[in-house]
CSV table of C-alpha atoms and ligand atoms in Angstrom, one decimal:
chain,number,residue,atom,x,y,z
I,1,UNK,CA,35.3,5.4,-4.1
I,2,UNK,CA,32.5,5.0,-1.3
I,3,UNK,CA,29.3,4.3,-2.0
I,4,UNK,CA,27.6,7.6,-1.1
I,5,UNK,CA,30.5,9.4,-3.1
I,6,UNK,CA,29.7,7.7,-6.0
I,7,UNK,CA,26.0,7.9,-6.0
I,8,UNK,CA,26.1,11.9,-5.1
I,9,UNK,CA,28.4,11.8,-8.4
I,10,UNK,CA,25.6,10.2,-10.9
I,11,UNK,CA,23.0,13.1,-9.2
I,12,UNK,CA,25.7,16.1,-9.8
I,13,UNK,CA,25.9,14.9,-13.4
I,14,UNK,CA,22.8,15.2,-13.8
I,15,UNK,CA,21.5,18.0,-12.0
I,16,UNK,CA,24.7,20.2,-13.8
I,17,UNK,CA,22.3,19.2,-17.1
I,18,UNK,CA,19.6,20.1,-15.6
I,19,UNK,CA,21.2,23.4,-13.6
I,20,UNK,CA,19.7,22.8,-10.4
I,21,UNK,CA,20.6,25.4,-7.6
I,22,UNK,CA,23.2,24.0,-5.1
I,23,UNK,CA,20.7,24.7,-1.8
I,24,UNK,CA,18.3,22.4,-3.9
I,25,UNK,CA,21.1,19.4,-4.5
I,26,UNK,CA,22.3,20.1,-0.8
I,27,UNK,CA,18.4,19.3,0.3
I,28,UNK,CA,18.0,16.3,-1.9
I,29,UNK,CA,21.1,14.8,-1.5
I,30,UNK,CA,20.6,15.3,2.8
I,31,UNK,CA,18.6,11.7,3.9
I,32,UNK,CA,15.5,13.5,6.0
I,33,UNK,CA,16.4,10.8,8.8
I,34,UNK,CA,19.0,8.6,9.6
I,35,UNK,CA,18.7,5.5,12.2
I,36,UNK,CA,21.7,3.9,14.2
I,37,UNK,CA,20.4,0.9,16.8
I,38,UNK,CA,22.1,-1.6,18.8
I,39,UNK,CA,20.4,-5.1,17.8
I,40,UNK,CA,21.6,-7.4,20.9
I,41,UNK,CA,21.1,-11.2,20.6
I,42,UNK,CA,21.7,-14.0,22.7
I,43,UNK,CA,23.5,-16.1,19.9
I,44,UNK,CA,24.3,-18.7,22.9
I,45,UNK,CA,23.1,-18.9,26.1
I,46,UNK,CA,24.6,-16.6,28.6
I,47,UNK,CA,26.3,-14.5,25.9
I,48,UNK,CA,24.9,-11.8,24.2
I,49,UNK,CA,26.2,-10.4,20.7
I,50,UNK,CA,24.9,-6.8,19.8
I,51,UNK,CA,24.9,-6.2,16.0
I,52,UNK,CA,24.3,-3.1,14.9
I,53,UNK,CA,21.5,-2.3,12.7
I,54,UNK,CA,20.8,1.0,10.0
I,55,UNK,CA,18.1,2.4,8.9
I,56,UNK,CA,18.4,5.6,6.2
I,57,UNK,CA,15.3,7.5,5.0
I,58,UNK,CA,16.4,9.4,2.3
I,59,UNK,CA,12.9,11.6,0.6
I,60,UNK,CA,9.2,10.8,1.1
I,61,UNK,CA,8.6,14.0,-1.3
I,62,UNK,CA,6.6,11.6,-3.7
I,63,UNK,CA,5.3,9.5,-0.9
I,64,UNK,CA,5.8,6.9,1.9
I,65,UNK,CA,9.7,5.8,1.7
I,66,UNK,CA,10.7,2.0,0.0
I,67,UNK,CA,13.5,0.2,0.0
I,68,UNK,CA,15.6,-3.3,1.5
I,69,UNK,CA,16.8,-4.6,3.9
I,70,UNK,CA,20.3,-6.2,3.4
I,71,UNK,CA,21.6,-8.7,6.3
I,72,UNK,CA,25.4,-8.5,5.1
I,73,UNK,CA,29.0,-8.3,6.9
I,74,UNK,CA,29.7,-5.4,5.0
I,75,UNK,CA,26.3,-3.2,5.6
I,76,UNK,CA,27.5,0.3,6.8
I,77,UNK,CA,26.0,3.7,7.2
I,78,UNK,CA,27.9,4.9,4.5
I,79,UNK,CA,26.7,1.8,2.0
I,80,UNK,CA,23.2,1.9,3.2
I,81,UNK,CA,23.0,5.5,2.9
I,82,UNK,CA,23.9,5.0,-0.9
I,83,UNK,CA,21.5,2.6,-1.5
I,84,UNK,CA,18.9,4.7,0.0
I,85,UNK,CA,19.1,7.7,-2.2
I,86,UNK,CA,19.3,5.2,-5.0
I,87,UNK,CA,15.8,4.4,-3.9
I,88,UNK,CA,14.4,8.0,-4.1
I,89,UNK,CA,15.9,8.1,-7.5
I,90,UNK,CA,14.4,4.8,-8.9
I,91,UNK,CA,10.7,5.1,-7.5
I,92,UNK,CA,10.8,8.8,-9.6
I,93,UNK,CA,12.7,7.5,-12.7
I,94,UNK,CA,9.5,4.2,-12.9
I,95,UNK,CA,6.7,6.9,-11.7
I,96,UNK,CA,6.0,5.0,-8.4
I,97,UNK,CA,4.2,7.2,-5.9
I,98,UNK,CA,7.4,6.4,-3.4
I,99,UNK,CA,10.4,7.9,-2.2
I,100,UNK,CA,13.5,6.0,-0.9
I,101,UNK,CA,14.6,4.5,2.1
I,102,UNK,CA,17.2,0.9,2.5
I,103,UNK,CA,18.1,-0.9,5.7
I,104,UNK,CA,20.0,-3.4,7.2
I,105,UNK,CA,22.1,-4.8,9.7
I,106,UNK,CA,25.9,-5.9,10.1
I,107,UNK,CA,26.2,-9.6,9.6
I,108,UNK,CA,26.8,-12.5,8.0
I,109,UNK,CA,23.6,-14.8,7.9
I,110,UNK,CA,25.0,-17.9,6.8
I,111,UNK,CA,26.8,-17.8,10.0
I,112,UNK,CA,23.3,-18.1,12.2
I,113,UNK,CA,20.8,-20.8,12.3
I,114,UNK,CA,17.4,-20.3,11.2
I,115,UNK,CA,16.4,-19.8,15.3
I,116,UNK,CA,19.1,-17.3,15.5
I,117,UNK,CA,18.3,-15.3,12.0
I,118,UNK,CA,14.6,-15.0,13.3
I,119,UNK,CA,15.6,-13.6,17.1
I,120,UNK,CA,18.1,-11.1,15.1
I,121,UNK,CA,15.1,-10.0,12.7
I,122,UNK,CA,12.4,-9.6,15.6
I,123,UNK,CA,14.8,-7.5,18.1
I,124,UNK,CA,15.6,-5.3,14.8
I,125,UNK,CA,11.8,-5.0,14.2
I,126,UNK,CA,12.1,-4.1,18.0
I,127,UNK,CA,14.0,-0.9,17.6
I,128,UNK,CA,12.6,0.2,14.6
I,129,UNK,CA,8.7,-0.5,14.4
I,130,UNK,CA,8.3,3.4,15.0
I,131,UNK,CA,10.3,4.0,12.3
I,132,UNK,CA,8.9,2.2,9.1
I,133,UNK,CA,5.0,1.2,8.0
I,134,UNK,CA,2.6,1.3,5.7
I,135,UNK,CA,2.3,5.5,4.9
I,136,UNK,CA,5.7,5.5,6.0
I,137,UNK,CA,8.6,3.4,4.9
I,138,UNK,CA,7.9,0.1,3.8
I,139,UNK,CA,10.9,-2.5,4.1
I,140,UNK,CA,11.5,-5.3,1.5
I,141,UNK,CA,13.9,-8.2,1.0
I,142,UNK,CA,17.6,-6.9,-0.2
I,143,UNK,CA,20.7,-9.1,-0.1
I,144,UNK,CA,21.0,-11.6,2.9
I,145,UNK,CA,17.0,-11.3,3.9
I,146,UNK,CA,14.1,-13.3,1.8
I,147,UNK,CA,9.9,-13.8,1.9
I,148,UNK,CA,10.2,-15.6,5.2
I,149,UNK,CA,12.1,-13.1,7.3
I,150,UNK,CA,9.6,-10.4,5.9
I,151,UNK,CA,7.1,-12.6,7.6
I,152,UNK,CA,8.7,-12.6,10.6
I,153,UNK,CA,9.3,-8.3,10.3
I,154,UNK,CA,5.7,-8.5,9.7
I,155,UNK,CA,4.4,-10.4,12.3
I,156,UNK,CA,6.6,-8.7,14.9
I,157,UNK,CA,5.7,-5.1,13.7
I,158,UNK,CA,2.0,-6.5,13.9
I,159,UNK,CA,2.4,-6.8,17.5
I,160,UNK,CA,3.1,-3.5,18.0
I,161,UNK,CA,0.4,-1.6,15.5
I,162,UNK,CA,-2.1,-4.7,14.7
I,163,UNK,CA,-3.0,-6.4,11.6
I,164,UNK,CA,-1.6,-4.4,8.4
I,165,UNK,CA,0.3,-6.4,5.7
I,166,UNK,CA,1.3,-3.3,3.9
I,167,UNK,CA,3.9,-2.8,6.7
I,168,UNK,CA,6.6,-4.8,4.1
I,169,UNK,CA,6.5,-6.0,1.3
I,170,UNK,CA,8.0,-9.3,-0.2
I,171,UNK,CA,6.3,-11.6,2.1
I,172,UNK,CA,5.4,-15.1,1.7
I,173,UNK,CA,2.2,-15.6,-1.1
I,174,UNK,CA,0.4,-17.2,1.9
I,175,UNK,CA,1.5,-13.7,4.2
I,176,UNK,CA,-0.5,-11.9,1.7
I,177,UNK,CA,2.7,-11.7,-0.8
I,178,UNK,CA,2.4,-10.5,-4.2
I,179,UNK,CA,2.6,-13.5,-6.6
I,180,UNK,CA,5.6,-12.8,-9.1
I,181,UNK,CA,7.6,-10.7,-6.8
I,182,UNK,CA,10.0,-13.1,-7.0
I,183,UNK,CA,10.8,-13.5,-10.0
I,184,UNK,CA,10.2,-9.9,-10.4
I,185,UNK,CA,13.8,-7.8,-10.4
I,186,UNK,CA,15.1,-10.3,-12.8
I,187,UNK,CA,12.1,-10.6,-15.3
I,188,UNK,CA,12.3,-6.9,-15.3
I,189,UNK,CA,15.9,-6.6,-16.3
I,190,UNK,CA,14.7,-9.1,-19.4
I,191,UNK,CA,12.3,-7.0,-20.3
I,192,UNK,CA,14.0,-4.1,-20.0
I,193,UNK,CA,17.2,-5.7,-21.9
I,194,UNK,CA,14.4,-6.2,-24.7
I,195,UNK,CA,12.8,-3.0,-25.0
I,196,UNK,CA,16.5,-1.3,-25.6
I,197,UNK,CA,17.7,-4.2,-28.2
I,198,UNK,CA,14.2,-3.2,-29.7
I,199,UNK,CA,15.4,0.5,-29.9
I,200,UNK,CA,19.1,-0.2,-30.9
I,201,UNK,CA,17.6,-2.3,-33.7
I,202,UNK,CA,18.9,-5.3,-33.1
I,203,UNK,CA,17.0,-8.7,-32.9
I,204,UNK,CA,16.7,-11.1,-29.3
I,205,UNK,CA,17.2,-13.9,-31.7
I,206,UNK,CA,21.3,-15.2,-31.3
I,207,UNK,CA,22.4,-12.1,-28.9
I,208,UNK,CA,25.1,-13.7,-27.0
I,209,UNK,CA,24.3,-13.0,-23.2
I,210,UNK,CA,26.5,-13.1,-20.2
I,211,UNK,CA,25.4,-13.1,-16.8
I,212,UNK,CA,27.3,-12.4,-13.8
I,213,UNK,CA,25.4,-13.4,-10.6
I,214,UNK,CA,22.9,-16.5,-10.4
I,215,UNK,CA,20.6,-15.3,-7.2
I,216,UNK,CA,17.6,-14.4,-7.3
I,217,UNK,CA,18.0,-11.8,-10.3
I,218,UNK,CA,21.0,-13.5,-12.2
I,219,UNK,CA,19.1,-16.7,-12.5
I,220,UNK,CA,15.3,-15.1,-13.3
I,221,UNK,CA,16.8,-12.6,-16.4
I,222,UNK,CA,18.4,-15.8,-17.4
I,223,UNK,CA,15.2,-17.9,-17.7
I,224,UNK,CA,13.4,-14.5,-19.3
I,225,UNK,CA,16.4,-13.9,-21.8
I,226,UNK,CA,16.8,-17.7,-22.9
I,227,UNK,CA,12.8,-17.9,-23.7
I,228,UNK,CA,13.1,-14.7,-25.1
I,229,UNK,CA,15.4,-16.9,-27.7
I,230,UNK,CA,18.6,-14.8,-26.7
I,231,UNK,CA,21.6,-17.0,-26.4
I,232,UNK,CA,23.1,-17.3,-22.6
I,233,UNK,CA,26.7,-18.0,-23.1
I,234,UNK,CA,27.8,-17.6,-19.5
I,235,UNK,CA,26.6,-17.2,-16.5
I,236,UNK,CA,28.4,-17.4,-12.7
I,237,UNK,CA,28.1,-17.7,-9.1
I,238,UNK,CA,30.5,-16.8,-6.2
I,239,UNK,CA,31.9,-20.6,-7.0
I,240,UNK,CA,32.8,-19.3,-10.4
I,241,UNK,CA,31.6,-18.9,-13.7
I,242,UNK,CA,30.6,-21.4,-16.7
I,243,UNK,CA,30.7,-21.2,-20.5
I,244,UNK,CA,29.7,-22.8,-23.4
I,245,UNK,CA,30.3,-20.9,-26.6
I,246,UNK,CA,26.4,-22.3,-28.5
I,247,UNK,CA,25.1,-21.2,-25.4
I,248,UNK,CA,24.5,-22.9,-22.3
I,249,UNK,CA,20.9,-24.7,-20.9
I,250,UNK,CA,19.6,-22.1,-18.7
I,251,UNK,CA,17.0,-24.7,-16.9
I,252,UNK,CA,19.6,-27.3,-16.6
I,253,UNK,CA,21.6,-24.3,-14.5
I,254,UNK,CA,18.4,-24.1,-13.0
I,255,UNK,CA,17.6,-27.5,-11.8
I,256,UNK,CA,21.4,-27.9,-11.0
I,257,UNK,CA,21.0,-24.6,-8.5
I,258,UNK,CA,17.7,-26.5,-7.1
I,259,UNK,CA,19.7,-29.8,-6.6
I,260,UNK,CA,22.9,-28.5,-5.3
I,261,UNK,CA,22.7,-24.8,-4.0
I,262,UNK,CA,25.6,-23.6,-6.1
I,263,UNK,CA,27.0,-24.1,-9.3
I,264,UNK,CA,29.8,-25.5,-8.1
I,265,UNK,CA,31.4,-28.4,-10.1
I,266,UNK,CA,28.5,-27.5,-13.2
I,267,UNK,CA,29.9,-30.0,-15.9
I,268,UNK,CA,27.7,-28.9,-18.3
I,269,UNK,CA,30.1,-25.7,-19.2
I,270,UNK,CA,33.9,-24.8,-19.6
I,271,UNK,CA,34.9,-23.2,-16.0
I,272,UNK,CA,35.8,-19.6,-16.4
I,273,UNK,CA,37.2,-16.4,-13.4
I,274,UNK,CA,34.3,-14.2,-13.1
I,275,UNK,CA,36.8,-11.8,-13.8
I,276,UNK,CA,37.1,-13.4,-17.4
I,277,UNK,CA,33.0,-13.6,-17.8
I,278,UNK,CA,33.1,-9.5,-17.4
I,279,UNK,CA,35.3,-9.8,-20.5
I,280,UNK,CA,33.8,-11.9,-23.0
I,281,UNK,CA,33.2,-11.5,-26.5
I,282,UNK,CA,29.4,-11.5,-26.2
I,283,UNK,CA,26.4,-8.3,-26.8
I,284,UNK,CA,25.0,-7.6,-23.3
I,285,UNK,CA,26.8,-8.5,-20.5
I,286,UNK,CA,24.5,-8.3,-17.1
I,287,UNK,CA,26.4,-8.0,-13.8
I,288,UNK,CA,23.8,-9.3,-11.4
I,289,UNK,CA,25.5,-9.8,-8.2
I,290,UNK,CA,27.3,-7.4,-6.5
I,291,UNK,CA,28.4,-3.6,-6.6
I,292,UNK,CA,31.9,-2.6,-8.0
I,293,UNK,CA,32.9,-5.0,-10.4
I,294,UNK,CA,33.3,-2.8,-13.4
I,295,UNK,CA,36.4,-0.5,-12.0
I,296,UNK,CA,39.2,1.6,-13.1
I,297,UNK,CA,41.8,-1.5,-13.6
I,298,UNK,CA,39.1,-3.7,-15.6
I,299,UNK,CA,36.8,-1.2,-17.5
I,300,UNK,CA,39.8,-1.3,-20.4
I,301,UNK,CA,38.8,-5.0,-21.1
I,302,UNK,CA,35.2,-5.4,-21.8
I,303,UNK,CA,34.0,-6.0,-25.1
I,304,UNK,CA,30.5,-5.9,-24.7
I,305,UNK,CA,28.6,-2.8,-26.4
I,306,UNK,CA,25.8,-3.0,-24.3
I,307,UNK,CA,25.8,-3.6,-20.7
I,308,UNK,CA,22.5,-4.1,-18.5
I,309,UNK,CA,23.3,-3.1,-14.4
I,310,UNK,CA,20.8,-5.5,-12.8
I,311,UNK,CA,23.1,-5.3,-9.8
I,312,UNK,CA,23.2,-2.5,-7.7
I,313,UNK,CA,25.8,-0.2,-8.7
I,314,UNK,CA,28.3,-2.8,-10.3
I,315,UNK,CA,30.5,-0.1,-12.6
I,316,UNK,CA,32.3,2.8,-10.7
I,317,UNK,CA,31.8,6.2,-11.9
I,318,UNK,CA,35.5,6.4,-13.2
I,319,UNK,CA,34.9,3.4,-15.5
I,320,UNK,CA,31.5,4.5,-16.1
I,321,UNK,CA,33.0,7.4,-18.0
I,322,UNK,CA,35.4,5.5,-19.6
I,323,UNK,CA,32.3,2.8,-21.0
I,324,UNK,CA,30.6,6.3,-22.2
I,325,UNK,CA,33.7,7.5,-24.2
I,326,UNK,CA,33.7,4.0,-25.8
I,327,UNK,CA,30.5,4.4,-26.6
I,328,UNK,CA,29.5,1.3,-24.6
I,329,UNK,CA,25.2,1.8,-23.6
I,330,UNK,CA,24.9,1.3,-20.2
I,331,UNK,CA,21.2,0.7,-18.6
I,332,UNK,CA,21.4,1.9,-14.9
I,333,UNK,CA,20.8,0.3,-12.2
I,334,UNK,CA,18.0,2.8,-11.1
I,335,UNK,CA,16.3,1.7,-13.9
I,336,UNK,CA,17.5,-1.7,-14.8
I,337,UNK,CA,16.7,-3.5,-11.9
I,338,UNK,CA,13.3,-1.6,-10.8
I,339,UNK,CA,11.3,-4.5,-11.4
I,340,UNK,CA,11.6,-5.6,-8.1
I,341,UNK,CA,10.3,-2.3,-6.5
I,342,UNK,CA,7.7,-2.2,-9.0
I,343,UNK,CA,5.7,-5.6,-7.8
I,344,UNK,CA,6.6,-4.6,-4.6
I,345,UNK,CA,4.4,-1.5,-5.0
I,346,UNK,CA,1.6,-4.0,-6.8
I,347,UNK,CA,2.0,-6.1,-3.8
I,348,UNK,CA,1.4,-3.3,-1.1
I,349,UNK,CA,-1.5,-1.7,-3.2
I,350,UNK,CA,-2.8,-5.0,-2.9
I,351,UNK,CA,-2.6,-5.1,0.7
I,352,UNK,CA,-4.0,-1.8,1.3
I,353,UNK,CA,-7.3,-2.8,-0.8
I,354,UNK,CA,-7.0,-6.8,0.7
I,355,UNK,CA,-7.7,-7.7,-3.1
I,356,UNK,CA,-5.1,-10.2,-4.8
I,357,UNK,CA,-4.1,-10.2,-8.5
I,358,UNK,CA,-3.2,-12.8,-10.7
I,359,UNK,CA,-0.2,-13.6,-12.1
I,360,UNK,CA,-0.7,-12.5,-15.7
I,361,UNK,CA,-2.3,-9.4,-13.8
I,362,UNK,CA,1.2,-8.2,-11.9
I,363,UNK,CA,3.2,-9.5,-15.1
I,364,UNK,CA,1.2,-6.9,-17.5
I,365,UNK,CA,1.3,-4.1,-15.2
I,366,UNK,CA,5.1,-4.8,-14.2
I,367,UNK,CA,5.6,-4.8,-18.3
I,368,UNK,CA,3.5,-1.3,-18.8
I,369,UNK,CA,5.4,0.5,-15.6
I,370,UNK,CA,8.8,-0.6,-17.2
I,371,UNK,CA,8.3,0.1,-20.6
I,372,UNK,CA,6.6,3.7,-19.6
I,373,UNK,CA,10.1,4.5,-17.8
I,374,UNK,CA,12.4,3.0,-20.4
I,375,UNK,CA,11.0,5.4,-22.8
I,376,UNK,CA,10.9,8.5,-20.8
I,377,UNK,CA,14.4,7.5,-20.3
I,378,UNK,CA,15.3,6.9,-23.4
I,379,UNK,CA,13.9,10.3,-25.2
I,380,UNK,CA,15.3,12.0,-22.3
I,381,UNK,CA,18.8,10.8,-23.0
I,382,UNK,CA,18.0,11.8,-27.1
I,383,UNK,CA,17.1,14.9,-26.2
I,384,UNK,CA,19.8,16.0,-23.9
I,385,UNK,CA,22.0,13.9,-25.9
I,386,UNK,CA,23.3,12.3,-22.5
I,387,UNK,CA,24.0,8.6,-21.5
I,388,UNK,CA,21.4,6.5,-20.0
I,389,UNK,CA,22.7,6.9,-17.0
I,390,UNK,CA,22.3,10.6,-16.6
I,391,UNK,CA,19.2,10.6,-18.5
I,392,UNK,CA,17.6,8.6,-15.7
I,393,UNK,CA,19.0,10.7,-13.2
I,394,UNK,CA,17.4,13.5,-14.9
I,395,UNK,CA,14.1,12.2,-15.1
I,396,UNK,CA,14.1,11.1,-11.2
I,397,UNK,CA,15.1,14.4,-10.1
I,398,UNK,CA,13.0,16.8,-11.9
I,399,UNK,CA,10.1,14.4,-10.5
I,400,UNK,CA,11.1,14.6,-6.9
I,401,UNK,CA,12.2,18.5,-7.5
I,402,UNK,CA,8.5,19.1,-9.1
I,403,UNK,CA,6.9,17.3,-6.3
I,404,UNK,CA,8.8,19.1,-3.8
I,405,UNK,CA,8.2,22.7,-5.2
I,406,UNK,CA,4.3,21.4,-5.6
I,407,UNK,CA,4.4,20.7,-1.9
I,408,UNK,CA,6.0,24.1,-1.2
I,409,UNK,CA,8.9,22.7,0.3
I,410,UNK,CA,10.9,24.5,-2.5
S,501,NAD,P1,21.3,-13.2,-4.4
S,501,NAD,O1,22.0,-13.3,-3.1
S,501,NAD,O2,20.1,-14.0,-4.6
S,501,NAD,O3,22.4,-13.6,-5.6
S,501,NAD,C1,23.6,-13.1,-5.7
S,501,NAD,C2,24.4,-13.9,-6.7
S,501,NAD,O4,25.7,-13.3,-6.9
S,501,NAD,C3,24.7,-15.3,-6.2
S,501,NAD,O5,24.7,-16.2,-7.3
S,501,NAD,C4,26.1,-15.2,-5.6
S,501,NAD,O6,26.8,-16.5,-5.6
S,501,NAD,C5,26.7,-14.3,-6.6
S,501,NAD,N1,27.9,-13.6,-6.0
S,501,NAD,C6,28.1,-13.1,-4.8
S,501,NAD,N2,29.3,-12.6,-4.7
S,501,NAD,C7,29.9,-12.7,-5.9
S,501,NAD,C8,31.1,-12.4,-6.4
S,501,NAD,N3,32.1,-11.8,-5.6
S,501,NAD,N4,31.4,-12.7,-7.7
S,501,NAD,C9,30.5,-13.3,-8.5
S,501,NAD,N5,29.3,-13.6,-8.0
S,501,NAD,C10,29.0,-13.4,-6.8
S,501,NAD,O7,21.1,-11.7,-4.7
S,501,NAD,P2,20.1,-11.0,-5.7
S,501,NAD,O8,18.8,-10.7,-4.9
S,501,NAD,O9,20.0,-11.8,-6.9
S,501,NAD,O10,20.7,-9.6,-5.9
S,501,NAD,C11,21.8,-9.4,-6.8
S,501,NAD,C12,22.0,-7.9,-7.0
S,501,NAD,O11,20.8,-7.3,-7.5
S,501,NAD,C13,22.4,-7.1,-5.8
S,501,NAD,O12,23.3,-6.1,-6.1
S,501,NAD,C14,21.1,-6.5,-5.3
S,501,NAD,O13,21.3,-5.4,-4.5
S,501,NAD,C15,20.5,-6.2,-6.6
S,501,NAD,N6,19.0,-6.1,-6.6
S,501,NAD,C16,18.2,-7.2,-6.2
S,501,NAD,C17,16.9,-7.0,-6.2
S,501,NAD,C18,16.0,-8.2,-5.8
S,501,NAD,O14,14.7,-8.0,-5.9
S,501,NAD,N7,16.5,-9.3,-5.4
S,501,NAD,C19,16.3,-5.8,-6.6
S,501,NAD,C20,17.1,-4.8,-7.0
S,501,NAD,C21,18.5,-4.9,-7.0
């Protein structure tokens, strides 16, 4: 299924709870603007390669739009239109004064050199800079893009409109970046992981983990969920995955990651398919890496009873009905991995006020926003008697629907 299909499938389930009109699902599923530019480059000299680059503004209904920018092979409108209205939805379902917006452009990164990734980042700032700022849309590192190209987005759009660091957010600490943004989408999904064991009754202490995806979120909830005493028995990259039954060292991974890049050739672990790590025996499995890789043809072998969608959207609706007949909990992504969005909003309420917090500061605020959402959330879904899923849907849309009709829009 395609990635805007899918997503528009989540909202209907949850606006046929909530009996929304179909001119009002027809308005908030429509992105208010859509942007299509040419990014050309001159890769070598004498040649010029034009990438193409997106950018999809889905709702500013509860304020300036937010949202990534992905530098991937596979970026298309379609994808990035998805992952914009999954934006919208997870500002409103954590209560962030935001609505939703995602970027990116058409390539590979690891095929450029650091010279050619910055000239690709400052002509896309280039075509956009009229698009996106500070009480408008505010860009932030997404798959393929880190701290130091926000920099450079930063310091290009700053030639155009002067000094503002709210203009993105995710930048460098020294570039007036937020500190703990990084490890922020990932401590999130620990905390969030622990707030629904909390409520399910069951104890952190020996919960057998397994982590698909050791980026930037895989390898963070790790870290959280192995001090949090919860027992990691697998985790994977795109070199494969690794298992050790009493649970493997997560800062050993880590330091390995450091040393080598990958976890290619770990010793310190049986090697596993990351098709077989979806499938173990264990209590939360976390897909942390990419979208789609709960399906149809899979969904009949996982055992886990509780599964935590730091990625985004990693289970397909079809087998996201099938987990909810098996009774399977799934935390959505929307809410799942909001973490990241949330210091993201510390950082550019930061910037607006040039005041800095500390990190215990951002990590108590991120822990209030997250467990203020998983509750709404989780009474919702009580109360409507509805998965997760829907029940965050629910909460995110009767947000943006209330701010909307406040507005007089509706
Ligand atoms: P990342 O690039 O840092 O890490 C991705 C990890 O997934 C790597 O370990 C990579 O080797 C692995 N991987 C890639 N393809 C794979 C495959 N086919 N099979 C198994 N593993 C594979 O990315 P990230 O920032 O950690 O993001 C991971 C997911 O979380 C993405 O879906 C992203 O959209 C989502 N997300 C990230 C953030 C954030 O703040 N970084 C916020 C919200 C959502």
């Amino acid at each position: 299924m395609k990635a805007f299909e899918a997503t528009e499938l989540f909202f209907q389930q949850a606006a046929n709870q909530l009996d929304l009109p179909n001119d009002v699902r027809e308005l908030m599923l429509t992105p208010k603007r859509e942007v299509q530019v040419q990014v050309p480059v001159a890769l070598e000299e004498d040649c010029i390669t034009t990438f193409i680059g997106y950018r999809v503004q889905h709702d500013n209904s509860r304020g300036p739009m937010k949202g990534g920018l992905r530098f991937h092979p596979a970026v298309d409108l379609d994808e990035v239109r998805a992952l914009a209205s999954l934006m919208t939805w997870k500002t409103a379902v954590v209560n962030l004064p935001y609505g939703g917006a995602k970027g990116g452009v058409t390539v590979d990164p690891r095929g450029l050199t650091e010279k050619q990734l910055e000239m690709l980042t400052r002509v896309f700032v280039d075509q956009i800079h009229d698009v996106f700022g500070p009480r408008t849309d505010i860009p932030a590192p997404d798959m393929g893009t880190d701290a130091h190209v926000m920099a450079w987005i930063r310091n290009q759009w700053e030639k155009y409109h002067g000094f503002n660091p709210a203009c993105v957010t995710g930048k460098p600490v020294e570039h007036f970046g937020a500190s703990g943004r990084e490890e922020a989408t990932g401590r999130g999904v620990g905390i969030l992981t622990l707030k629904l064991l909390g409520r399910l009754g069951r104890k952190p202490t020996g919960t057998r983990v397994a982590i698909q995806g050791f980026g930037n979120v895989g390898s963070h909830a790790a870290k959280f969920l192995s001090d949090a005493d919860m027992t990691v028995v697998a985790v994977s990259d795109i070199s494969g995955a690794y298992y050790e039954e009493k649970g493997l060292e997560i800062h050993d991974c880590l330091r390995y990651i450091a040393q080598h890049g990958s976890l290619a050739d770990y010793k310190n672990g049986a090697v596993i398919s990351n098709e077989e790590l979806l499938s173990l025996d264990v209590d939360v499995l976390i897909p942390a890496a990419i979208g789609g890789v709960i399906h149809e043809k899979n969904v009949d072998q996982i055992r886990a009873p509780i599964i935590i969608e730091a990625a985004n959207r990693p289970i397909e609706p079809d087998a996201d009905a099938k987990l909810f007949e098996r009774e399977i909990i799934v935390l959505p992504d929307i809410l799942a991995n909001s973490g990241g969005v949330t210091v993201s909003y510390f950082e550019w309420a930061q910037n607006l006020q040039l005041y800095k917090w500390n990190l215990n500061r951002v990590r108590q605020e991120l822990d209030h926003v997250l467990s203020e959402a998983f509750e709404s959330v989780w009474q919702r879904s009580h109360e409507s008697q509805t998965s997760l899923r829907t029940a965050a849907y629910m909460v995110a849309i009767e947000r943006v629907h209330h701010a909307k009709t406040l507005a007089g829009i509706l």
